[in-house]
PDB file of C-alpha atoms in Angstrom:
ATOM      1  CA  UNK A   1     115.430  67.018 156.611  1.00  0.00           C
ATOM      2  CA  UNK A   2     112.483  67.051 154.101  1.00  0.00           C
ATOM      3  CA  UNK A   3     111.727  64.003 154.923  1.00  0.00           C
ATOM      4  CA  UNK A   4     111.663  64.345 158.355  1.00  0.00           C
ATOM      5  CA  UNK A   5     109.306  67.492 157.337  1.00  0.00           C
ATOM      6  CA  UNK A   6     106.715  65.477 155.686  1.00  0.00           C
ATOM      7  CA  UNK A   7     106.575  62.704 157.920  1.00  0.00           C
ATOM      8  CA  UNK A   8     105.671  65.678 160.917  1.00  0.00           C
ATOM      9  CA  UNK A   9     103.094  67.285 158.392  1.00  0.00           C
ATOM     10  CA  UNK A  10     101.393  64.026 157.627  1.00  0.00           C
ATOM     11  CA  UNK A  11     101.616  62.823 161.442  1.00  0.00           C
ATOM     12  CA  UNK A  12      99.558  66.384 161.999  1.00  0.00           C
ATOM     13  CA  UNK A  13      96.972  65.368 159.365  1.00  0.00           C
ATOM     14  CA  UNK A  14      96.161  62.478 160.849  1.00  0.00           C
ATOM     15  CA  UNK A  15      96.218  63.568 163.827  1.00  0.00           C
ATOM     16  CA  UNK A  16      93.523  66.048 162.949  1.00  0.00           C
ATOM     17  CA  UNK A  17      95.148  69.128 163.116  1.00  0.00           C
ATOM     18  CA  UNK A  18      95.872  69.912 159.571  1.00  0.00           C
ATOM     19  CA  UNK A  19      92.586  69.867 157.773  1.00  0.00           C
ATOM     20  CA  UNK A  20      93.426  72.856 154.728  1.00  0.00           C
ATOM     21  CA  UNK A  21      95.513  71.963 151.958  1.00  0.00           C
ATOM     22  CA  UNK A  22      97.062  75.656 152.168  1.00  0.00           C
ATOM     23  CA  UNK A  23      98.035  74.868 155.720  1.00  0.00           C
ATOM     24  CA  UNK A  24      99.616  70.908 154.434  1.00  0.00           C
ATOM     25  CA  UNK A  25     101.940  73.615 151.337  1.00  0.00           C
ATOM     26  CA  UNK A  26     103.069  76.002 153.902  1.00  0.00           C
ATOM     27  CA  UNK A  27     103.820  73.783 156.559  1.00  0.00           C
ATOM     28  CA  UNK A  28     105.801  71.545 153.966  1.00  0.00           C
ATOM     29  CA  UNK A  29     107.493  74.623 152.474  1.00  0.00           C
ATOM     30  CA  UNK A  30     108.955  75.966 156.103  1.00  0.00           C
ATOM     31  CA  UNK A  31     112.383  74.780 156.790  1.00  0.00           C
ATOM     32  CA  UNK A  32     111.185  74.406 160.778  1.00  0.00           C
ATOM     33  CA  UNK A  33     114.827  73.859 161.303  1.00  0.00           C
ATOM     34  CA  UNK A  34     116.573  76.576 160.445  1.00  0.00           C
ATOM     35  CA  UNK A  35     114.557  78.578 163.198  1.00  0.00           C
ATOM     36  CA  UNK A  36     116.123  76.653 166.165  1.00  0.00           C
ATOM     37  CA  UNK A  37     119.053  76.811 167.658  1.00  0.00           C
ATOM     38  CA  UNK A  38     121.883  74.388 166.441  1.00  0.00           C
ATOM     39  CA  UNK A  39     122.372  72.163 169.373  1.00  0.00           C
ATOM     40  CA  UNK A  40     118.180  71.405 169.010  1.00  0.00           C
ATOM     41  CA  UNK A  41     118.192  70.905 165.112  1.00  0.00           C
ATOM     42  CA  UNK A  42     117.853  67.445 165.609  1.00  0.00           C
ATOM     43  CA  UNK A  43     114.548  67.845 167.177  1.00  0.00           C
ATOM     44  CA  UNK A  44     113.159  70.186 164.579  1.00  0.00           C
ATOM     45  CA  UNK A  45     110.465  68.167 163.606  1.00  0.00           C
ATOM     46  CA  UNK A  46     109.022  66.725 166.781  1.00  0.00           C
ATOM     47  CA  UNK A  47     105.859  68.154 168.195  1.00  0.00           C
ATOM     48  CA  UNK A  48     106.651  69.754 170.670  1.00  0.00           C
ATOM     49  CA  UNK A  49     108.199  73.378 171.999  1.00  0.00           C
ATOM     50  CA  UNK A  50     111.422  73.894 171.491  1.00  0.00           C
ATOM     51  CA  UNK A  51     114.065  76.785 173.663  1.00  0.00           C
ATOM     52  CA  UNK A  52     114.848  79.479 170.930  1.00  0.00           C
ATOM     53  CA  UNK A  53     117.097  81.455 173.981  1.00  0.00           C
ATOM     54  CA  UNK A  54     116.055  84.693 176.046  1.00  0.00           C
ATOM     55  CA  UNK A  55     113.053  82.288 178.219  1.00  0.00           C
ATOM     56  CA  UNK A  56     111.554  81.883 174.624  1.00  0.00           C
ATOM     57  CA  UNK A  57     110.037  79.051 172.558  1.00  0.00           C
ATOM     58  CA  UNK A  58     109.110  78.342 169.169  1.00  0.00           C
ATOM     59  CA  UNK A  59     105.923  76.391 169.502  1.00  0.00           C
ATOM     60  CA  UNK A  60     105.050  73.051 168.968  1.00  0.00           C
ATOM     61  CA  UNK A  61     104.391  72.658 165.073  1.00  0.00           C
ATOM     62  CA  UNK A  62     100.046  71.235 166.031  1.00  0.00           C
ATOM     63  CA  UNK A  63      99.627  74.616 167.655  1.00  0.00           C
ATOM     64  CA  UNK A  64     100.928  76.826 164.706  1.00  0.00           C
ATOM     65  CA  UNK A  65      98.539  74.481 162.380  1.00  0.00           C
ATOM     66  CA  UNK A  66      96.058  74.870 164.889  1.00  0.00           C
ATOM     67  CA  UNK A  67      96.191  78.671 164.489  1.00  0.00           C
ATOM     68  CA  UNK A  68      96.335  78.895 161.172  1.00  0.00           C
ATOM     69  CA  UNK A  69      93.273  76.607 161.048  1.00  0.00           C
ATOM     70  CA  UNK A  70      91.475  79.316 163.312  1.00  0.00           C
ATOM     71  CA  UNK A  71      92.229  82.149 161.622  1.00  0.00           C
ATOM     72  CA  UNK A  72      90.768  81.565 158.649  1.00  0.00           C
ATOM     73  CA  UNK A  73      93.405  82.623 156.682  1.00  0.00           C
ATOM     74  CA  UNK A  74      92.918  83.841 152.806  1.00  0.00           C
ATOM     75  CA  UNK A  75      95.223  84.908 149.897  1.00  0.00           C
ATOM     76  CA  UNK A  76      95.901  88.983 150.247  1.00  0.00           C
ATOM     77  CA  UNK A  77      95.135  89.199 153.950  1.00  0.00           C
ATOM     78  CA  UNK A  78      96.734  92.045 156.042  1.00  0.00           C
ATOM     79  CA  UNK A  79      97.656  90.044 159.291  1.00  0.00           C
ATOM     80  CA  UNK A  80      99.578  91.331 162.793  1.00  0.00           C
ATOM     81  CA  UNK A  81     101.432  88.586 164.939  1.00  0.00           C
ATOM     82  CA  UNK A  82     102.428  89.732 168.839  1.00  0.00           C
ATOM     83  CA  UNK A  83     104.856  87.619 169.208  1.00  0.00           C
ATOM     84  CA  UNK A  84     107.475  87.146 166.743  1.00  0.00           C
ATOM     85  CA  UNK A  85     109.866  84.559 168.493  1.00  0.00           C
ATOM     86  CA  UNK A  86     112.305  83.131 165.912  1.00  0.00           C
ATOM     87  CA  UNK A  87     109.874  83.688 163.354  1.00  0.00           C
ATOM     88  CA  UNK A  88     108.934  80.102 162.299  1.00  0.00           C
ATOM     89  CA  UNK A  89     105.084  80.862 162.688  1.00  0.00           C
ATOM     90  CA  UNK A  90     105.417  84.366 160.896  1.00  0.00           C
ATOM     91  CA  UNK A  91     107.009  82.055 157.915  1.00  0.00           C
ATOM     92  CA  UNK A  92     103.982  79.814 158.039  1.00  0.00           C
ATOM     93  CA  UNK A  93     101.253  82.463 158.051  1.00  0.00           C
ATOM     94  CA  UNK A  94     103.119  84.253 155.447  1.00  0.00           C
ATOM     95  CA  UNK A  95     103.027  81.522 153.382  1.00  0.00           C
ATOM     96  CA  UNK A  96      99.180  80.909 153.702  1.00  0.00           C
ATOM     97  CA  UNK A  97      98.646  84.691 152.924  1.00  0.00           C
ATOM     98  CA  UNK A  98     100.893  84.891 149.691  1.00  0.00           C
ATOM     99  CA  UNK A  99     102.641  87.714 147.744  1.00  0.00           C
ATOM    100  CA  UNK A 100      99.506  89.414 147.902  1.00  0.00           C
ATOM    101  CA  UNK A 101      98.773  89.241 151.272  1.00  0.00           C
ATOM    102  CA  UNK A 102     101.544  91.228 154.151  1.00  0.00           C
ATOM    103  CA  UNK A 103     102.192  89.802 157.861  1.00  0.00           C
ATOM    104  CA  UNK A 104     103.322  92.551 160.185  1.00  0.00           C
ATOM    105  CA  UNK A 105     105.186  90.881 163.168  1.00  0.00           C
ATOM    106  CA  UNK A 106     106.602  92.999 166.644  1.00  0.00           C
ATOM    107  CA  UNK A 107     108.925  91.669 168.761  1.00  0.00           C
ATOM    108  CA  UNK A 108     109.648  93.161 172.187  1.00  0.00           C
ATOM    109  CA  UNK A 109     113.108  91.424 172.935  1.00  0.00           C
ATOM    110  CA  UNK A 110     116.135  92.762 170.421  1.00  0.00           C
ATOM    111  CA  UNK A 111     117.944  89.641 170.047  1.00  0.00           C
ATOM    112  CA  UNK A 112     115.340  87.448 168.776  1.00  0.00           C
ATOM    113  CA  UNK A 113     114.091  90.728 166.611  1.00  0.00           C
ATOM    114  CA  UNK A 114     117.128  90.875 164.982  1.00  0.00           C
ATOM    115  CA  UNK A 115     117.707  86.825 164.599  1.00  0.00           C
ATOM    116  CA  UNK A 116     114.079  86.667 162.839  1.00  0.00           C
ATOM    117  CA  UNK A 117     114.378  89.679 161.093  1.00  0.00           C
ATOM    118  CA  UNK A 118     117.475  88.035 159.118  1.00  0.00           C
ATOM    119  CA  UNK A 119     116.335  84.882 159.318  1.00  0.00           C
ATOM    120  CA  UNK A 120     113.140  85.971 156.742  1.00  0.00           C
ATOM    121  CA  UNK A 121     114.708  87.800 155.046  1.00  0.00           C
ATOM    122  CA  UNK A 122     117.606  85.069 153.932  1.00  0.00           C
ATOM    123  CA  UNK A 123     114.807  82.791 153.352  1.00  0.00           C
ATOM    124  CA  UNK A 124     113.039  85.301 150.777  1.00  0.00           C
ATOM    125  CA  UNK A 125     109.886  86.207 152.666  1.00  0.00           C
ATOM    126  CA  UNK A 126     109.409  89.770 151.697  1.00  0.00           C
ATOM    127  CA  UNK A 127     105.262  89.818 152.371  1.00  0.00           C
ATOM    128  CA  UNK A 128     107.027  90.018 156.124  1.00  0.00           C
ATOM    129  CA  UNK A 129     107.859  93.264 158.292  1.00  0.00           C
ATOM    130  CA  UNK A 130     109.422  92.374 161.645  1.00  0.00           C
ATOM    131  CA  UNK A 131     109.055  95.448 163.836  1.00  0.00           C
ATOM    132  CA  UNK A 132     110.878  95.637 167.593  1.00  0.00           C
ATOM    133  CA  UNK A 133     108.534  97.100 169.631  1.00  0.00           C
ATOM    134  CA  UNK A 134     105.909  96.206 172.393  1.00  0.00           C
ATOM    135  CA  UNK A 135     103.030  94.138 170.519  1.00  0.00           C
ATOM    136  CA  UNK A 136     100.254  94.727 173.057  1.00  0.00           C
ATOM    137  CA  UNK A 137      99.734  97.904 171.834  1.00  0.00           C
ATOM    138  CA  UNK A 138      99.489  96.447 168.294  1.00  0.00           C
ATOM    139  CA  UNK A 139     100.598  98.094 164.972  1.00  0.00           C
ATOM    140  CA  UNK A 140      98.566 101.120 164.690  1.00  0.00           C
ATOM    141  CA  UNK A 141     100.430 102.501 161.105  1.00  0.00           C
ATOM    142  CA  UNK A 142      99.225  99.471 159.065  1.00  0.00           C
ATOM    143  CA  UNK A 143      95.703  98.747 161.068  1.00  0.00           C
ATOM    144  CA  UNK A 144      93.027  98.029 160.259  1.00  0.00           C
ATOM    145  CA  UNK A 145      94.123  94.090 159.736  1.00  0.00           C
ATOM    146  CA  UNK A 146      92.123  91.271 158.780  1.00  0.00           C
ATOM    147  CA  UNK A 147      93.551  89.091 161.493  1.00  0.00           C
ATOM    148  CA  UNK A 148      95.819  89.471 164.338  1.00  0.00           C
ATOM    149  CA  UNK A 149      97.004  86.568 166.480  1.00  0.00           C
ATOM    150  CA  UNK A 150      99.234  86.773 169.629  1.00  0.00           C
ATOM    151  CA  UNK A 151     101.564  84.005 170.542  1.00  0.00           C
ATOM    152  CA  UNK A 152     101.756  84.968 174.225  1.00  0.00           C
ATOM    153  CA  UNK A 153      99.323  84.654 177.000  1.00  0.00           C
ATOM    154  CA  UNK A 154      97.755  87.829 177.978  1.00  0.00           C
ATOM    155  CA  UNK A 155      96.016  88.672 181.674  1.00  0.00           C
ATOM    156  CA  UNK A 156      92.722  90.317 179.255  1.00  0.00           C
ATOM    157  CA  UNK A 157      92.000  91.131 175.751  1.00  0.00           C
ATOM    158  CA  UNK A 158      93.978  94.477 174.483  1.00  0.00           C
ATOM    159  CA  UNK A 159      91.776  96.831 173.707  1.00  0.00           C
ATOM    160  CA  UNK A 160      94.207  98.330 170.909  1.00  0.00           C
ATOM    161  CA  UNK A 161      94.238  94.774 169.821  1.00  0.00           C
ATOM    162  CA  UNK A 162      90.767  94.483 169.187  1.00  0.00           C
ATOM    163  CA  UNK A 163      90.097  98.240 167.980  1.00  0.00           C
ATOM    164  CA  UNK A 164      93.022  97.398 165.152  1.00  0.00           C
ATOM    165  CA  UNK A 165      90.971  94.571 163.948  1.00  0.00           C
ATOM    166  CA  UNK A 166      88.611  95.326 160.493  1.00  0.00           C
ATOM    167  CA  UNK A 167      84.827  94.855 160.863  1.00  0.00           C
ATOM    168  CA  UNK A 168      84.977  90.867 160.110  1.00  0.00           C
ATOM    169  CA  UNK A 169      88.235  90.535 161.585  1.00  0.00           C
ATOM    170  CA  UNK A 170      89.483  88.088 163.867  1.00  0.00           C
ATOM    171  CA  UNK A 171      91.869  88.006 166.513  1.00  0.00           C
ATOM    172  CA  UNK A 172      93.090  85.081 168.282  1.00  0.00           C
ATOM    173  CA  UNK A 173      94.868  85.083 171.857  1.00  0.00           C
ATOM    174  CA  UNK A 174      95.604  83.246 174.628  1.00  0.00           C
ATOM    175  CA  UNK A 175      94.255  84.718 177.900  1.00  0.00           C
ATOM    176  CA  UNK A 176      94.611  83.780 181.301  1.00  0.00           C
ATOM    177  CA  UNK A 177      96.430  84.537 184.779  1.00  0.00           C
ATOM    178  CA  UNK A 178      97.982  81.145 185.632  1.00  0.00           C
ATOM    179  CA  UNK A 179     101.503  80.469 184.094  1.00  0.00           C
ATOM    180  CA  UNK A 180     101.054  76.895 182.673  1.00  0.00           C
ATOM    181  CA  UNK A 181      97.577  77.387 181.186  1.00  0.00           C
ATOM    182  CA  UNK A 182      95.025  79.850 179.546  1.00  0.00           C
ATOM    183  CA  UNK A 183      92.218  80.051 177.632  1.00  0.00           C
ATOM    184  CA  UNK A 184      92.248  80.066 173.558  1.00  0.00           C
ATOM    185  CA  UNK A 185      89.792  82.655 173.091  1.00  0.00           C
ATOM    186  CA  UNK A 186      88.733  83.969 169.191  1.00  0.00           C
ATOM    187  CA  UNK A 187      87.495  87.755 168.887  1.00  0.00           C
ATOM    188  CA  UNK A 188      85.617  88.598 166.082  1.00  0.00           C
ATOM    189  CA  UNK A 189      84.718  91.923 165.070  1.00  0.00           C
ATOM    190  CA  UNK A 190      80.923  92.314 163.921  1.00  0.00           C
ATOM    191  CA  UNK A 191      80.779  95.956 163.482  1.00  0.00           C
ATOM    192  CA  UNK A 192      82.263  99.035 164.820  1.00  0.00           C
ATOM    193  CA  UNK A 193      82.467  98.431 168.429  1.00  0.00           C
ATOM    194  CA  UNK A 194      80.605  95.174 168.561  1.00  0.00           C
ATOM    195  CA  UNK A 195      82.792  92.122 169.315  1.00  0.00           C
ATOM    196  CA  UNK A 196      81.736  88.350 169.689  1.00  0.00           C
ATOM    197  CA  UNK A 197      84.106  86.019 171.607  1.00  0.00           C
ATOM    198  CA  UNK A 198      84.349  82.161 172.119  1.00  0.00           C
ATOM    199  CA  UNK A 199      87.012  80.263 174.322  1.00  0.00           C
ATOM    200  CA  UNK A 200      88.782  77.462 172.518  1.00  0.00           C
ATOM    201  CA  UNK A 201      90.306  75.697 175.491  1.00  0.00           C
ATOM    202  CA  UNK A 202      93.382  75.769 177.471  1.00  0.00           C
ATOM    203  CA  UNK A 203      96.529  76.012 176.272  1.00  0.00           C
ATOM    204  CA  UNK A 204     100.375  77.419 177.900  1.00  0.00           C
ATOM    205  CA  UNK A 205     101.942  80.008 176.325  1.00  0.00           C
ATOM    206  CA  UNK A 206     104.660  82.247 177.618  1.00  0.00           C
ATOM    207  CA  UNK A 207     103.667  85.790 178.764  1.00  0.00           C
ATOM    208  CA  UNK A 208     102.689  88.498 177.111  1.00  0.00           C
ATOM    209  CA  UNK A 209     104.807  91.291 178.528  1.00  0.00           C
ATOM    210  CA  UNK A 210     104.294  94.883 177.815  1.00  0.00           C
ATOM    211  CA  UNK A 211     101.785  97.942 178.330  1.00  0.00           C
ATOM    212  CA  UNK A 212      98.240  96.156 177.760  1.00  0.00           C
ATOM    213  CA  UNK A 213     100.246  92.643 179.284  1.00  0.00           C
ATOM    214  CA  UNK A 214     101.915  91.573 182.105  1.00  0.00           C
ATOM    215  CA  UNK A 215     104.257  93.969 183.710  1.00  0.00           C
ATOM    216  CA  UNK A 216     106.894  92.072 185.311  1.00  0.00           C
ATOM    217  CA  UNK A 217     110.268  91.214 183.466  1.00  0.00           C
TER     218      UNK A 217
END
Protein backbone atom coordinates (compact mmCIF):
# COMPACT_ATOMS: atom_id res chain seq x y z
CA UNK A 1 0.00 0.00 0.00
CA UNK A 2 2.99 2.44 -0.28
CA UNK A 3 1.80 3.61 -3.07
CA UNK A 4 -1.44 4.24 -2.07
CA UNK A 5 0.55 6.09 0.95
CA UNK A 6 2.29 8.52 -1.19
CA UNK A 7 -0.34 9.30 -3.47
CA UNK A 8 -2.53 10.45 0.06
CA UNK A 9 0.69 12.38 1.30
CA UNK A 10 1.17 14.21 -1.94
CA UNK A 11 -2.77 14.78 -2.40
CA UNK A 12 -2.28 16.57 1.31
CA UNK A 13 0.58 18.73 -0.04
CA UNK A 14 -1.21 20.05 -2.55
CA UNK A 15 -3.91 20.42 -0.91
CA UNK A 16 -2.10 22.68 1.50
CA UNK A 17 -2.03 20.84 4.46
CA UNK A 18 1.39 19.43 4.51
CA UNK A 19 3.75 22.33 4.31
CA UNK A 20 7.06 20.70 6.61
CA UNK A 21 9.18 18.24 5.09
CA UNK A 22 9.33 16.42 8.66
CA UNK A 23 5.58 16.17 8.51
CA UNK A 24 5.81 14.76 4.29
CA UNK A 25 8.84 11.68 6.22
CA UNK A 26 6.57 10.81 8.99
CA UNK A 27 3.47 10.75 7.28
CA UNK A 28 5.20 8.55 4.48
CA UNK A 29 6.86 6.35 7.11
CA UNK A 30 3.31 5.44 9.04
CA UNK A 31 1.78 2.31 7.81
CA UNK A 32 -1.90 4.22 8.28
CA UNK A 33 -3.20 0.80 7.64
CA UNK A 34 -2.23 -1.31 10.03
CA UNK A 35 -4.14 0.97 12.64
CA UNK A 36 -7.65 0.14 11.23
CA UNK A 37 -9.62 -2.49 11.50
CA UNK A 38 -9.42 -5.25 8.73
CA UNK A 39 -12.74 -5.01 7.09
CA UNK A 40 -11.72 -0.90 6.51
CA UNK A 41 -8.05 -1.55 5.28
CA UNK A 42 -9.07 -0.82 2.00
CA UNK A 43 -9.89 2.66 2.88
CA UNK A 44 -6.70 3.35 4.76
CA UNK A 45 -5.60 6.00 2.74
CA UNK A 46 -8.65 8.11 2.02
CA UNK A 47 -9.15 11.33 3.87
CA UNK A 48 -11.41 10.85 5.87
CA UNK A 49 -12.35 9.23 9.58
CA UNK A 50 -12.38 5.94 9.81
CA UNK A 51 -14.47 3.47 12.91
CA UNK A 52 -11.51 1.97 14.98
CA UNK A 53 -14.53 0.13 17.37
CA UNK A 54 -15.75 1.22 21.00
CA UNK A 55 -17.70 4.77 19.23
CA UNK A 56 -14.02 5.63 18.23
CA UNK A 57 -12.23 7.01 15.14
CA UNK A 58 -8.91 7.39 13.86
CA UNK A 59 -8.97 10.75 12.19
CA UNK A 60 -8.88 11.81 8.86
CA UNK A 61 -5.06 11.80 7.77
CA UNK A 62 -5.41 16.36 6.81
CA UNK A 63 -6.30 16.75 10.45
CA UNK A 64 -3.31 14.75 11.98
CA UNK A 65 -1.02 16.89 9.37
CA UNK A 66 -2.90 19.73 10.38
CA UNK A 67 -1.86 19.19 14.02
CA UNK A 68 1.35 18.44 13.59
CA UNK A 69 1.65 21.62 11.50
CA UNK A 70 0.29 23.54 14.69
CA UNK A 71 2.28 22.24 17.10
CA UNK A 72 5.32 23.20 16.04
CA UNK A 73 6.91 20.17 16.56
CA UNK A 74 10.96 19.85 17.04
CA UNK A 75 13.51 16.98 17.40
CA UNK A 76 13.77 16.00 21.42
CA UNK A 77 10.38 17.39 22.38
CA UNK A 78 8.56 15.94 25.48
CA UNK A 79 4.89 15.79 24.08
CA UNK A 80 1.37 14.41 25.91
CA UNK A 81 -1.54 13.22 23.52
CA UNK A 82 -5.30 12.83 25.33
CA UNK A 83 -6.49 10.71 23.19
CA UNK A 84 -4.70 7.75 22.11
CA UNK A 85 -7.30 5.96 19.78
CA UNK A 86 -5.53 3.24 17.74
CA UNK A 87 -2.50 5.12 17.94
CA UNK A 88 -1.93 6.18 14.28
CA UNK A 89 -1.44 9.95 15.31
CA UNK A 90 0.85 8.99 18.39
CA UNK A 91 3.01 7.11 15.46
CA UNK A 92 3.08 10.30 13.46
CA UNK A 93 4.06 12.74 16.21
CA UNK A 94 6.53 10.28 17.37
CA UNK A 95 8.06 10.26 14.30
CA UNK A 96 8.38 14.14 13.98
CA UNK A 97 9.90 14.18 17.57
CA UNK A 98 12.63 11.39 17.02
CA UNK A 99 14.67 9.07 19.31
CA UNK A 100 15.42 12.02 21.19
CA UNK A 101 12.28 13.35 21.70
CA UNK A 102 9.32 10.96 24.04
CA UNK A 103 5.36 11.11 23.32
CA UNK A 104 3.39 10.17 26.39
CA UNK A 105 -0.15 9.02 25.22
CA UNK A 106 -3.40 8.06 27.88
CA UNK A 107 -6.12 6.28 26.85
CA UNK A 108 -9.30 6.04 28.92
CA UNK A 109 -10.99 2.94 27.17
CA UNK A 110 -8.91 -0.59 27.83
CA UNK A 111 -9.44 -2.15 24.59
CA UNK A 112 -8.11 0.38 22.35
CA UNK A 113 -5.20 0.92 25.22
CA UNK A 114 -4.18 -2.36 24.88
CA UNK A 115 -4.64 -2.62 20.81
CA UNK A 116 -2.27 0.63 20.52
CA UNK A 117 -0.11 -0.24 23.12
CA UNK A 118 0.91 -3.48 20.96
CA UNK A 119 0.38 -2.04 17.97
CA UNK A 120 3.67 0.54 18.73
CA UNK A 121 5.33 -1.47 20.11
CA UNK A 122 5.37 -4.25 17.05
CA UNK A 123 6.06 -1.41 14.87
CA UNK A 124 9.33 -0.36 16.94
CA UNK A 125 8.27 2.98 18.37
CA UNK A 126 9.93 2.95 21.70
CA UNK A 127 10.08 7.13 22.11
CA UNK A 128 6.15 6.05 22.92
CA UNK A 129 4.47 5.32 26.47
CA UNK A 130 0.78 4.46 26.15
CA UNK A 131 -0.72 4.93 29.60
CA UNK A 132 -4.66 3.80 30.40
CA UNK A 133 -5.92 6.32 32.36
CA UNK A 134 -8.25 9.46 32.16
CA UNK A 135 -6.25 12.14 29.94
CA UNK A 136 -8.07 15.26 31.16
CA UNK A 137 -6.23 15.26 34.07
CA UNK A 138 -3.02 15.01 31.98
CA UNK A 139 0.27 13.18 32.89
CA UNK A 140 1.46 14.84 35.92
CA UNK A 141 4.81 12.26 36.48
CA UNK A 142 6.48 13.35 33.19
CA UNK A 143 5.09 17.22 33.06
CA UNK A 144 6.25 19.77 32.36
CA UNK A 145 5.85 18.96 28.33
CA UNK A 146 6.66 21.01 25.50
CA UNK A 147 3.38 20.29 23.80
CA UNK A 148 0.27 18.54 24.59
CA UNK A 149 -2.54 18.02 22.09
CA UNK A 150 -5.97 16.37 22.76
CA UNK A 151 -7.79 14.51 20.09
CA UNK A 152 -11.21 14.88 21.73
CA UNK A 153 -13.48 17.79 22.09
CA UNK A 154 -13.56 19.21 25.48
CA UNK A 155 -16.65 21.49 27.11
CA UNK A 156 -13.39 24.14 28.45
CA UNK A 157 -9.73 24.15 28.62
CA UNK A 158 -8.29 21.68 31.54
CA UNK A 159 -6.70 23.49 33.82
CA UNK A 160 -4.20 20.47 34.62
CA UNK A 161 -3.79 20.57 30.93
CA UNK A 162 -2.56 23.89 30.72
CA UNK A 163 -0.60 23.99 34.21
CA UNK A 164 1.42 20.70 32.67
CA UNK A 165 2.47 22.75 29.79
CA UNK A 166 6.39 24.38 30.00
CA UNK A 167 6.68 28.20 29.83
CA UNK A 168 6.67 28.28 25.77
CA UNK A 169 4.56 25.38 25.54
CA UNK A 170 1.69 24.79 23.51
CA UNK A 171 -1.34 22.93 23.80
CA UNK A 172 -3.80 22.31 21.20
CA UNK A 173 -7.59 21.20 21.78
CA UNK A 174 -10.73 21.14 20.47
CA UNK A 175 -13.37 22.91 22.61
CA UNK A 176 -16.89 23.25 22.32
CA UNK A 177 -20.46 22.01 23.63
CA UNK A 178 -22.18 20.95 20.38
CA UNK A 179 -21.49 17.29 19.22
CA UNK A 180 -20.66 17.81 15.47
CA UNK A 181 -18.48 20.90 15.87
CA UNK A 182 -15.97 22.89 18.11
CA UNK A 183 -13.55 25.28 18.11
CA UNK A 184 -9.62 24.53 17.34
CA UNK A 185 -8.24 26.62 19.93
CA UNK A 186 -4.04 26.84 20.53
CA UNK A 187 -2.84 27.66 24.25
CA UNK A 188 0.38 28.92 24.65
CA UNK A 189 2.12 29.32 27.76
CA UNK A 190 4.02 32.80 28.14
CA UNK A 191 5.12 32.53 31.64
CA UNK A 192 4.09 31.03 34.83
CA UNK A 193 0.46 31.53 34.91
CA UNK A 194 0.11 33.67 31.85
CA UNK A 195 -1.58 31.94 28.88
CA UNK A 196 -2.41 33.39 25.31
CA UNK A 197 -5.13 31.62 23.26
CA UNK A 198 -6.35 31.82 19.57
CA UNK A 199 -9.32 29.78 17.98
CA UNK A 200 -8.41 27.98 14.79
CA UNK A 201 -11.89 27.17 13.54
CA UNK A 202 -14.37 24.50 13.81
CA UNK A 203 -13.78 21.19 13.64
CA UNK A 204 -15.83 17.58 15.11
CA UNK A 205 -14.15 15.53 17.26
CA UNK A 206 -15.53 12.89 19.55
CA UNK A 207 -15.81 13.74 23.30
CA UNK A 208 -13.55 14.16 25.69
CA UNK A 209 -14.83 12.08 28.58
CA UNK A 210 -13.41 12.13 31.99
CA UNK A 211 -12.88 14.40 35.23
CA UNK A 212 -11.97 17.93 33.57
CA UNK A 213 -14.45 16.56 30.30
CA UNK A 214 -17.68 15.52 29.70
CA UNK A 215 -19.25 13.29 32.22
CA UNK A 216 -21.64 11.16 30.52
CA UNK A 217 -20.65 7.61 29.13
Amino acid sequence: MMDERRRMVQDLIDKGYIKSESIRRAMENVPREEFVPEDERHRAYLDMPLPIGEGQTISAPHMVAMIAELLDLERGMKVLEVGTGCGYNAAVIAEIIGSEGHLYTIERIHSLYERARQKLEALGYDNITVIHGDGSKGYPPEAPYSRIYVTAAAPYIPDPLREQLEVGGKLLIPVGSDKFYQELVLVEKLSSGDYRSRNLGGVAFVPLIGKHGWKFH
